[in-house]
Amino acid sequence: MAASRVEPAQALLDWYRAMGVDEAIGEEPVNHFAAPASFDLKPGRTATTAGAKPRAKPLADDCSPEEAETLADLEQLAGQFEGCALKRTAKNLCFARGSDKARVMLIGEAPGRDEDLQGKPFVGRAGKLLDLMLASIGLTEDDVYITNTVYWRPPGNRTPTPLEIESCAPFLKRQIELLNPGIIVLLGNAAAKSMLGTSQGIMRLRGKWLVYESGERDIPVIATLHPAYLLRNPAEKRLSWRDMLMIKQALYKK
Ligand code: URA
């Protein structure tokens, strides 16, 4: 194997080992490229209803994310948006990475230093771990669309304030409508709380299918631990592995 492919493969094995995966199971091979699964989330089965609508804040008349017809248009509008104070201290807009056709949308907290420099979400250490977590269930950057609750780096990597999150929420709401993903994965406390409209913490919210109400459609949503938290608390990778398996099962169920 070429050296450039050995390192990620080794890192993926290390991730499996850290999560306690010590054997390959399953008699049948899994087709990771199978047609999209239909999500059978009848109330009372695997989903509960969450008040998961980002609360909209009035925007300037000349900035209407709901009128954007494509994700590219929306990104351009976000670049012109002056309603989030974080923009003043950030170097770059950090809107999204991945595929505009992805079935899986991931929403993190906020860009960090590397993301601010490169203008893309999750490209630093936490992003590398996130990529491994996704690879562990057969997903690459082509299968996912990654964004954050805010599009600019908070100074000193602090948690974005509720007001900062609210100011970007109309964009995020439209981003979800335009992508129309099969499932949404919320990474960490800030994303889970703001998107699910609850004060409950991530340890209570993680690992269960909920519903995000997007226009006419209910989208299955699951919260999991933030990869940056996993870097600081590697023992918790076991919990995140369970969540990844739930995501895998939802994606590949027949
Ligand atoms: N942490 C996040 O929540 N988002 C990023 O883009 C990077 C780190």
PDB file of C-alpha atoms and ligand atoms in Angstrom:
ATOM      1  CA  MET A   1       0.000   0.000   0.000  1.00  0.00           C
ATOM      2  CA  ALA A   2       1.267   3.512  -0.800  1.00  0.00           C
ATOM      3  CA  ALA A   3       2.598   5.342   2.276  1.00  0.00           C
ATOM      4  CA  SER A   4      -0.125   8.011   1.955  1.00  0.00           C
ATOM      5  CA  ARG A   5      -2.770   5.283   2.392  1.00  0.00           C
ATOM      6  CA  VAL A   6      -1.069   3.384   5.210  1.00  0.00           C
ATOM      7  CA  GLU A   7      -1.273   6.210   7.751  1.00  0.00           C
ATOM      8  CA  PRO A   8      -5.043   6.748   7.585  1.00  0.00           C
ATOM      9  CA  ALA A   9      -5.592   2.968   7.593  1.00  0.00           C
ATOM     10  CA  GLN A  10      -3.405   2.630  10.704  1.00  0.00           C
ATOM     11  CA  ALA A  11      -5.184   5.556  12.378  1.00  0.00           C
ATOM     12  CA  LEU A  12      -8.533   3.937  11.615  1.00  0.00           C
ATOM     13  CA  LEU A  13      -7.377   0.676  13.191  1.00  0.00           C
ATOM     14  CA  ASP A  14      -6.179   2.629  16.245  1.00  0.00           C
ATOM     15  CA  TRP A  15      -9.624   4.243  16.484  1.00  0.00           C
ATOM     16  CA  TYR A  16     -11.319   0.830  16.346  1.00  0.00           C
ATOM     17  CA  ARG A  17      -8.933  -0.519  19.022  1.00  0.00           C
ATOM     18  CA  ALA A  18      -9.556   2.485  21.296  1.00  0.00           C
ATOM     19  CA  MET A  19     -13.267   1.742  21.088  1.00  0.00           C
ATOM     20  CA  GLY A  20     -12.831  -1.861  22.071  1.00  0.00           C
ATOM     21  CA  VAL A  21     -13.480  -3.338  18.620  1.00  0.00           C
ATOM     22  CA  ASP A  22     -11.426  -6.519  18.631  1.00  0.00           C
ATOM     23  CA  GLU A  23     -12.982  -8.710  15.989  1.00  0.00           C
ATOM     24  CA  ALA A  24     -14.688  -8.484  12.630  1.00  0.00           C
ATOM     25  CA  ILE A  25     -18.281  -9.731  12.784  1.00  0.00           C
ATOM     26  CA  GLY A  26     -21.094 -10.224  10.319  1.00  0.00           C
ATOM     27  CA  GLU A  27     -21.500 -13.082   7.896  1.00  0.00           C
ATOM     28  CA  GLU A  28     -22.856 -10.913   5.107  1.00  0.00           C
ATOM     29  CA  PRO A  29     -20.831  -8.204   3.425  1.00  0.00           C
ATOM     30  CA  VAL A  30     -22.357  -4.729   3.795  1.00  0.00           C
ATOM     31  CA  ASN A  31     -22.980  -2.704   0.661  1.00  0.00           C
ATOM     32  CA  HIS A  32     -22.064   0.822   1.727  1.00  0.00           C
ATOM     33  CA  PHE A  33     -23.163   2.160  -1.640  1.00  0.00           C
ATOM     34  CA  ALA A  34     -26.681   0.774  -1.508  1.00  0.00           C
ATOM     35  CA  ALA A  35     -29.646   2.971  -2.436  1.00  0.00           C
ATOM     36  CA  PRO A  36     -30.820   5.363   0.284  1.00  0.00           C
ATOM     37  CA  ALA A  37     -32.718   3.716   3.095  1.00  0.00           C
ATOM     38  CA  SER A  38     -36.202   4.917   3.883  1.00  0.00           C
ATOM     39  CA  PHE A  39     -36.418   6.107   7.459  1.00  0.00           C
ATOM     40  CA  ASP A  40     -39.137   4.414   9.341  1.00  0.00           C
ATOM     41  CA  LEU A  41     -39.354   6.680  12.348  1.00  0.00           C
ATOM     42  CA  LYS A  42     -42.912   6.282  13.471  1.00  0.00           C
ATOM     43  CA  PRO A  43     -43.657   8.104  16.741  1.00  0.00           C
ATOM     44  CA  GLY A  44     -42.980   5.905  19.704  1.00  0.00           C
ATOM     45  CA  ARG A  45     -40.616   3.600  17.847  1.00  0.00           C
ATOM     46  CA  THR A  46     -37.222   5.145  17.572  1.00  0.00           C
ATOM     47  CA  ALA A  47     -38.048   8.815  17.380  1.00  0.00           C
ATOM     48  CA  THR A  48     -39.378  11.360  19.780  1.00  0.00           C
ATOM     49  CA  THR A  49     -40.396  14.827  18.773  1.00  0.00           C
ATOM     50  CA  ALA A  50     -38.043  17.588  19.728  1.00  0.00           C
ATOM     51  CA  GLY A  51     -38.768  21.275  19.376  1.00  0.00           C
ATOM     52  CA  ALA A  52     -35.844  21.449  17.037  1.00  0.00           C
ATOM     53  CA  LYS A  53     -36.568  24.622  15.124  1.00  0.00           C
ATOM     54  CA  PRO A  54     -33.786  27.178  15.240  1.00  0.00           C
ATOM     55  CA  ARG A  55     -35.465  30.344  16.480  1.00  0.00           C
ATOM     56  CA  ALA A  56     -35.289  32.919  13.736  1.00  0.00           C
ATOM     57  CA  LYS A  57     -34.122  36.448  14.399  1.00  0.00           C
ATOM     58  CA  PRO A  58     -35.184  39.273  12.123  1.00  0.00           C
ATOM     59  CA  LEU A  59     -32.556  39.917   9.490  1.00  0.00           C
ATOM     60  CA  ALA A  60     -31.795  43.027   7.516  1.00  0.00           C
ATOM     61  CA  ASP A  61     -34.195  43.487   4.579  1.00  0.00           C
ATOM     62  CA  ASP A  62     -31.449  42.856   2.062  1.00  0.00           C
ATOM     63  CA  CYS A  63     -30.439  39.513   3.589  1.00  0.00           C
ATOM     64  CA  SER A  64     -32.980  36.736   3.115  1.00  0.00           C
ATOM     65  CA  PRO A  65     -31.441  33.283   3.451  1.00  0.00           C
ATOM     66  CA  GLU A  66     -34.850  31.721   2.857  1.00  0.00           C
ATOM     67  CA  GLU A  67     -34.730  33.063  -0.696  1.00  0.00           C
ATOM     68  CA  ALA A  68     -31.473  31.280  -1.569  1.00  0.00           C
ATOM     69  CA  GLU A  69     -32.167  28.562  -4.135  1.00  0.00           C
ATOM     70  CA  THR A  70     -28.864  26.710  -3.853  1.00  0.00           C
ATOM     71  CA  LEU A  71     -26.280  26.071  -1.171  1.00  0.00           C
ATOM     72  CA  ALA A  72     -23.784  28.072  -3.224  1.00  0.00           C
ATOM     73  CA  ASP A  73     -26.163  31.075  -3.225  1.00  0.00           C
ATOM     74  CA  LEU A  74     -26.666  30.661   0.497  1.00  0.00           C
ATOM     75  CA  GLU A  75     -22.916  30.609   1.121  1.00  0.00           C
ATOM     76  CA  GLN A  76     -22.571  33.806  -0.859  1.00  0.00           C
ATOM     77  CA  LEU A  77     -25.334  35.424   1.197  1.00  0.00           C
ATOM     78  CA  ALA A  78     -23.679  34.306   4.427  1.00  0.00           C
ATOM     79  CA  GLY A  79     -20.480  35.956   3.222  1.00  0.00           C
ATOM     80  CA  GLN A  80     -22.350  39.259   2.895  1.00  0.00           C
ATOM     81  CA  PHE A  81     -24.152  38.898   6.230  1.00  0.00           C
ATOM     82  CA  GLU A  82     -23.126  41.436   8.877  1.00  0.00           C
ATOM     83  CA  GLY A  83     -25.487  40.289  11.629  1.00  0.00           C
ATOM     84  CA  CYS A  84     -23.103  37.997  13.507  1.00  0.00           C
ATOM     85  CA  ALA A  85     -20.524  39.792  15.641  1.00  0.00           C
ATOM     86  CA  LEU A  86     -18.061  36.909  15.253  1.00  0.00           C
ATOM     87  CA  LYS A  87     -17.410  37.961  11.675  1.00  0.00           C
ATOM     88  CA  ARG A  88     -15.491  41.004  12.887  1.00  0.00           C
ATOM     89  CA  THR A  89     -12.740  38.999  14.542  1.00  0.00           C
ATOM     90  CA  ALA A  90     -12.618  35.983  12.217  1.00  0.00           C
ATOM     91  CA  LYS A  91     -10.317  35.650   9.225  1.00  0.00           C
ATOM     92  CA  ASN A  92     -12.628  33.666   6.957  1.00  0.00           C
ATOM     93  CA  LEU A  93     -16.189  32.528   6.504  1.00  0.00           C
ATOM     94  CA  CYS A  94     -16.350  28.833   7.324  1.00  0.00           C
ATOM     95  CA  PHE A  95     -19.555  27.618   5.716  1.00  0.00           C
ATOM     96  CA  ALA A  96     -19.356  23.920   4.873  1.00  0.00           C
ATOM     97  CA  ARG A  97     -17.270  21.021   3.663  1.00  0.00           C
ATOM     98  CA  GLY A  98     -18.379  17.830   1.931  1.00  0.00           C
ATOM     99  CA  SER A  99     -20.952  17.124  -0.743  1.00  0.00           C
ATOM    100  CA  ASP A 100     -24.055  19.177  -1.594  1.00  0.00           C
ATOM    101  CA  LYS A 101     -25.748  15.843  -2.335  1.00  0.00           C
ATOM    102  CA  ALA A 102     -24.893  14.170   0.962  1.00  0.00           C
ATOM    103  CA  ARG A 103     -27.450  12.101   2.832  1.00  0.00           C
ATOM    104  CA  VAL A 104     -25.708  12.766   6.137  1.00  0.00           C
ATOM    105  CA  MET A 105     -25.429  16.281   7.530  1.00  0.00           C
ATOM    106  CA  LEU A 106     -23.164  16.931  10.515  1.00  0.00           C
ATOM    107  CA  ILE A 107     -23.461  20.084  12.593  1.00  0.00           C
ATOM    108  CA  GLY A 108     -20.668  21.035  14.979  1.00  0.00           C
ATOM    109  CA  GLU A 109     -20.235  23.956  17.310  1.00  0.00           C
ATOM    110  CA  ALA A 110     -17.986  26.593  15.760  1.00  0.00           C
ATOM    111  CA  PRO A 111     -14.846  26.879  13.650  1.00  0.00           C
ATOM    112  CA  GLY A 112     -11.533  26.751  15.481  1.00  0.00           C
ATOM    113  CA  ARG A 113      -8.148  28.149  14.484  1.00  0.00           C
ATOM    114  CA  ASP A 114      -7.421  25.738  11.614  1.00  0.00           C
ATOM    115  CA  GLU A 115     -10.943  26.082  10.285  1.00  0.00           C
ATOM    116  CA  ASP A 116     -10.709  29.878  10.417  1.00  0.00           C
ATOM    117  CA  LEU A 117      -7.461  29.794   8.452  1.00  0.00           C
ATOM    118  CA  GLN A 118      -8.731  27.357   5.816  1.00  0.00           C
ATOM    119  CA  GLY A 119     -12.372  28.523   5.678  1.00  0.00           C
ATOM    120  CA  LYS A 120     -13.675  24.960   6.092  1.00  0.00           C
ATOM    121  CA  PRO A 121     -15.285  23.164   9.057  1.00  0.00           C
ATOM    122  CA  PHE A 122     -13.484  20.375  10.911  1.00  0.00           C
ATOM    123  CA  VAL A 123     -10.107  20.427   9.223  1.00  0.00           C
ATOM    124  CA  GLY A 124      -7.999  20.491  12.422  1.00  0.00           C
ATOM    125  CA  ARG A 125      -7.279  17.716  14.933  1.00  0.00           C
ATOM    126  CA  ALA A 126     -10.929  17.233  15.851  1.00  0.00           C
ATOM    127  CA  GLY A 127     -11.755  17.103  12.147  1.00  0.00           C
ATOM    128  CA  LYS A 128      -9.180  14.374  11.551  1.00  0.00           C
ATOM    129  CA  LEU A 129     -10.782  12.318  14.298  1.00  0.00           C
ATOM    130  CA  LEU A 130     -14.230  13.036  12.869  1.00  0.00           C
ATOM    131  CA  ASP A 131     -13.068  11.760   9.474  1.00  0.00           C
ATOM    132  CA  LEU A 132     -11.899   8.537  11.134  1.00  0.00           C
ATOM    133  CA  MET A 133     -15.190   8.154  12.962  1.00  0.00           C
ATOM    134  CA  LEU A 134     -17.017   8.536   9.658  1.00  0.00           C
ATOM    135  CA  ALA A 135     -14.641   6.133   7.912  1.00  0.00           C
ATOM    136  CA  SER A 136     -15.359   3.563  10.636  1.00  0.00           C
ATOM    137  CA  ILE A 137     -18.946   3.368   9.319  1.00  0.00           C
ATOM    138  CA  GLY A 138     -17.955   3.545   5.676  1.00  0.00           C
ATOM    139  CA  LEU A 139     -18.508   7.276   5.061  1.00  0.00           C
ATOM    140  CA  THR A 140     -16.137   9.600   3.221  1.00  0.00           C
ATOM    141  CA  GLU A 141     -16.253  13.339   2.597  1.00  0.00           C
ATOM    142  CA  ASP A 142     -18.340  12.590  -0.515  1.00  0.00           C
ATOM    143  CA  ASP A 143     -21.103  11.111   1.634  1.00  0.00           C
ATOM    144  CA  VAL A 144     -21.393  13.892   4.200  1.00  0.00           C
ATOM    145  CA  TYR A 145     -21.979  17.623   4.484  1.00  0.00           C
ATOM    146  CA  ILE A 146     -20.376  19.265   7.501  1.00  0.00           C
ATOM    147  CA  THR A 147     -21.166  22.656   8.984  1.00  0.00           C
ATOM    148  CA  ASN A 148     -21.408  24.423  12.346  1.00  0.00           C
ATOM    149  CA  THR A 149     -23.947  26.387  14.400  1.00  0.00           C
ATOM    150  CA  VAL A 150     -21.958  29.556  13.577  1.00  0.00           C
ATOM    151  CA  TYR A 151     -19.882  30.322  10.506  1.00  0.00           C
ATOM    152  CA  TRP A 152     -17.093  32.331  12.106  1.00  0.00           C
ATOM    153  CA  ARG A 153     -14.532  31.440  14.758  1.00  0.00           C
ATOM    154  CA  PRO A 154     -15.300  32.730  18.267  1.00  0.00           C
ATOM    155  CA  PRO A 155     -12.233  34.527  19.670  1.00  0.00           C
ATOM    156  CA  GLY A 156     -10.029  32.182  21.703  1.00  0.00           C
ATOM    157  CA  ASN A 157     -12.203  29.234  20.648  1.00  0.00           C
ATOM    158  CA  ARG A 158     -14.810  30.026  23.273  1.00  0.00           C
ATOM    159  CA  THR A 159     -18.288  28.522  22.992  1.00  0.00           C
ATOM    160  CA  PRO A 160     -20.520  30.695  20.794  1.00  0.00           C
ATOM    161  CA  THR A 161     -23.158  32.614  22.756  1.00  0.00           C
ATOM    162  CA  PRO A 162     -26.873  31.866  22.255  1.00  0.00           C
ATOM    163  CA  LEU A 163     -27.179  35.229  20.459  1.00  0.00           C
ATOM    164  CA  GLU A 164     -24.361  34.375  18.046  1.00  0.00           C
ATOM    165  CA  ILE A 165     -25.956  30.996  17.339  1.00  0.00           C
ATOM    166  CA  GLU A 166     -29.344  32.648  16.872  1.00  0.00           C
ATOM    167  CA  SER A 167     -27.965  35.180  14.431  1.00  0.00           C
ATOM    168  CA  CYS A 168     -26.734  32.371  12.136  1.00  0.00           C
ATOM    169  CA  ALA A 169     -29.805  30.147  12.696  1.00  0.00           C
ATOM    170  CA  PRO A 170     -31.843  31.382   9.695  1.00  0.00           C
ATOM    171  CA  PHE A 171     -28.909  30.404   7.460  1.00  0.00           C
ATOM    172  CA  LEU A 172     -28.558  27.015   9.092  1.00  0.00           C
ATOM    173  CA  LYS A 173     -32.298  26.427   8.774  1.00  0.00           C
ATOM    174  CA  ARG A 174     -32.131  27.173   5.030  1.00  0.00           C
ATOM    175  CA  GLN A 175     -28.939  25.100   4.713  1.00  0.00           C
ATOM    176  CA  ILE A 176     -30.860  22.106   6.061  1.00  0.00           C
ATOM    177  CA  GLU A 177     -33.822  22.743   3.746  1.00  0.00           C
ATOM    178  CA  LEU A 178     -31.609  23.013   0.676  1.00  0.00           C
ATOM    179  CA  LEU A 179     -29.482  19.971   1.488  1.00  0.00           C
ATOM    180  CA  ASN A 180     -32.537  18.021   2.669  1.00  0.00           C
ATOM    181  CA  PRO A 181     -30.365  15.287   4.220  1.00  0.00           C
ATOM    182  CA  GLY A 182     -31.553  11.801   5.146  1.00  0.00           C
ATOM    183  CA  ILE A 183     -30.232  12.256   8.680  1.00  0.00           C
ATOM    184  CA  ILE A 184     -28.637  14.979  10.802  1.00  0.00           C
ATOM    185  CA  VAL A 185     -25.866  14.314  13.324  1.00  0.00           C
ATOM    186  CA  LEU A 186     -25.299  16.925  16.021  1.00  0.00           C
ATOM    187  CA  LEU A 187     -21.752  17.056  17.354  1.00  0.00           C
ATOM    188  CA  GLY A 188     -21.474  18.044  21.001  1.00  0.00           C
ATOM    189  CA  ASN A 189     -23.320  20.074  23.564  1.00  0.00           C
ATOM    190  CA  ALA A 190     -23.749  23.432  21.832  1.00  0.00           C
ATOM    191  CA  ALA A 191     -25.082  21.989  18.577  1.00  0.00           C
ATOM    192  CA  ALA A 192     -27.360  19.510  20.356  1.00  0.00           C
ATOM    193  CA  LYS A 193     -28.853  22.051  22.744  1.00  0.00           C
ATOM    194  CA  SER A 194     -29.415  24.770  20.168  1.00  0.00           C
ATOM    195  CA  MET A 195     -30.763  22.517  17.429  1.00  0.00           C
ATOM    196  CA  LEU A 196     -33.004  20.535  19.746  1.00  0.00           C
ATOM    197  CA  GLY A 197     -34.159  23.623  21.640  1.00  0.00           C
ATOM    198  CA  THR A 198     -33.429  22.145  25.050  1.00  0.00           C
ATOM    199  CA  SER A 199     -31.300  22.866  28.077  1.00  0.00           C
ATOM    200  CA  GLN A 200     -30.496  19.158  28.543  1.00  0.00           C
ATOM    201  CA  GLY A 201     -26.830  18.252  28.276  1.00  0.00           C
ATOM    202  CA  ILE A 202     -25.194  16.108  25.615  1.00  0.00           C
ATOM    203  CA  MET A 203     -24.911  13.048  27.881  1.00  0.00           C
ATOM    204  CA  ARG A 204     -28.697  12.950  28.112  1.00  0.00           C
ATOM    205  CA  LEU A 205     -29.327  13.861  24.499  1.00  0.00           C
ATOM    206  CA  ARG A 206     -26.817  11.611  22.764  1.00  0.00           C
ATOM    207  CA  GLY A 207     -27.513   8.189  21.355  1.00  0.00           C
ATOM    208  CA  LYS A 208     -31.211   8.520  20.549  1.00  0.00           C
ATOM    209  CA  TRP A 209     -33.104   9.288  17.390  1.00  0.00           C
ATOM    210  CA  LEU A 210     -35.111  12.486  17.566  1.00  0.00           C
ATOM    211  CA  VAL A 211     -36.827  14.542  14.903  1.00  0.00           C
ATOM    212  CA  TYR A 212     -35.873  17.880  13.382  1.00  0.00           C
ATOM    213  CA  GLU A 213     -38.846  19.595  11.775  1.00  0.00           C
ATOM    214  CA  SER A 214     -37.651  21.025   8.480  1.00  0.00           C
ATOM    215  CA  GLY A 215     -40.430  22.644   6.468  1.00  0.00           C
ATOM    216  CA  GLU A 216     -42.755  19.870   5.366  1.00  0.00           C
ATOM    217  CA  ARG A 217     -40.381  17.121   6.367  1.00  0.00           C
ATOM    218  CA  ASP A 218     -39.301  15.531   9.653  1.00  0.00           C
ATOM    219  CA  ILE A 219     -35.626  14.661   9.507  1.00  0.00           C
ATOM    220  CA  PRO A 220     -34.204  12.024  11.878  1.00  0.00           C
ATOM    221  CA  VAL A 221     -31.556  13.642  14.069  1.00  0.00           C
ATOM    222  CA  ILE A 222     -29.100  12.127  16.521  1.00  0.00           C
ATOM    223  CA  ALA A 223     -26.656  13.840  18.867  1.00  0.00           C
ATOM    224  CA  THR A 224     -23.250  12.427  19.689  1.00  0.00           C
ATOM    225  CA  LEU A 225     -20.091  13.471  21.505  1.00  0.00           C
ATOM    226  CA  HIS A 226     -17.923  16.151  19.961  1.00  0.00           C
ATOM    227  CA  PRO A 227     -14.636  14.810  18.522  1.00  0.00           C
ATOM    228  CA  ALA A 228     -12.697  17.531  20.405  1.00  0.00           C
ATOM    229  CA  TYR A 229     -14.211  16.171  23.637  1.00  0.00           C
ATOM    230  CA  LEU A 230     -13.165  12.659  22.586  1.00  0.00           C
ATOM    231  CA  LEU A 231      -9.591  13.861  22.072  1.00  0.00           C
ATOM    232  CA  ARG A 232      -9.591  15.053  25.688  1.00  0.00           C
ATOM    233  CA  ASN A 233     -11.539  12.054  27.009  1.00  0.00           C
ATOM    234  CA  PRO A 234     -10.552   9.028  24.901  1.00  0.00           C
ATOM    235  CA  ALA A 235     -12.363   6.604  27.218  1.00  0.00           C
ATOM    236  CA  GLU A 236     -15.653   8.103  26.040  1.00  0.00           C
ATOM    237  CA  LYS A 237     -14.998   6.854  22.512  1.00  0.00           C
ATOM    238  CA  ARG A 238     -16.942   3.786  23.537  1.00  0.00           C
ATOM    239  CA  LEU A 239     -20.111   5.855  23.828  1.00  0.00           C
ATOM    240  CA  SER A 240     -19.489   7.552  20.518  1.00  0.00           C
ATOM    241  CA  TRP A 241     -18.905   4.162  18.884  1.00  0.00           C
ATOM    242  CA  ARG A 242     -22.406   3.130  19.965  1.00  0.00           C
ATOM    243  CA  ASP A 243     -23.791   6.274  18.366  1.00  0.00           C
ATOM    244  CA  MET A 244     -21.839   5.628  15.166  1.00  0.00           C
ATOM    245  CA  LEU A 245     -23.312   2.137  15.020  1.00  0.00           C
ATOM    246  CA  MET A 246     -26.814   3.584  15.365  1.00  0.00           C
ATOM    247  CA  ILE A 247     -26.065   5.927  12.463  1.00  0.00           C
ATOM    248  CA  LYS A 248     -24.666   3.087  10.391  1.00  0.00           C
ATOM    249  CA  GLN A 249     -27.701   0.951  11.099  1.00  0.00           C
ATOM    250  CA  ALA A 250     -30.069   3.755  10.081  1.00  0.00           C
ATOM    251  CA  LEU A 251     -28.158   4.378   6.868  1.00  0.00           C
ATOM    252  CA  TYR A 252     -27.785   0.833   5.723  1.00  0.00           C
ATOM    253  CA  LYS A 253     -30.938  -0.809   6.948  1.00  0.00           C
ATOM    254  CA  LYS A 254     -32.827  -2.480   4.147  1.00  0.00           C
TER     255      LYS A 254
HETATM  256  N1  URA B   1     -15.031  22.133  16.297  1.00  0.00           N
HETATM  257  C1  URA B   1     -16.246  22.423  15.776  1.00  0.00           C
HETATM  258  O1  URA B   1     -17.260  22.343  16.451  1.00  0.00           O
HETATM  259  N2  URA B   1     -16.308  22.774  14.506  1.00  0.00           N
HETATM  260  C2  URA B   1     -15.231  22.850  13.719  1.00  0.00           C
HETATM  261  O2  URA B   1     -15.390  23.180  12.544  1.00  0.00           O
HETATM  262  C3  URA B   1     -13.994  22.542  14.282  1.00  0.00           C
HETATM  263  C4  URA B   1     -13.901  22.175  15.570  1.00  0.00           C
END
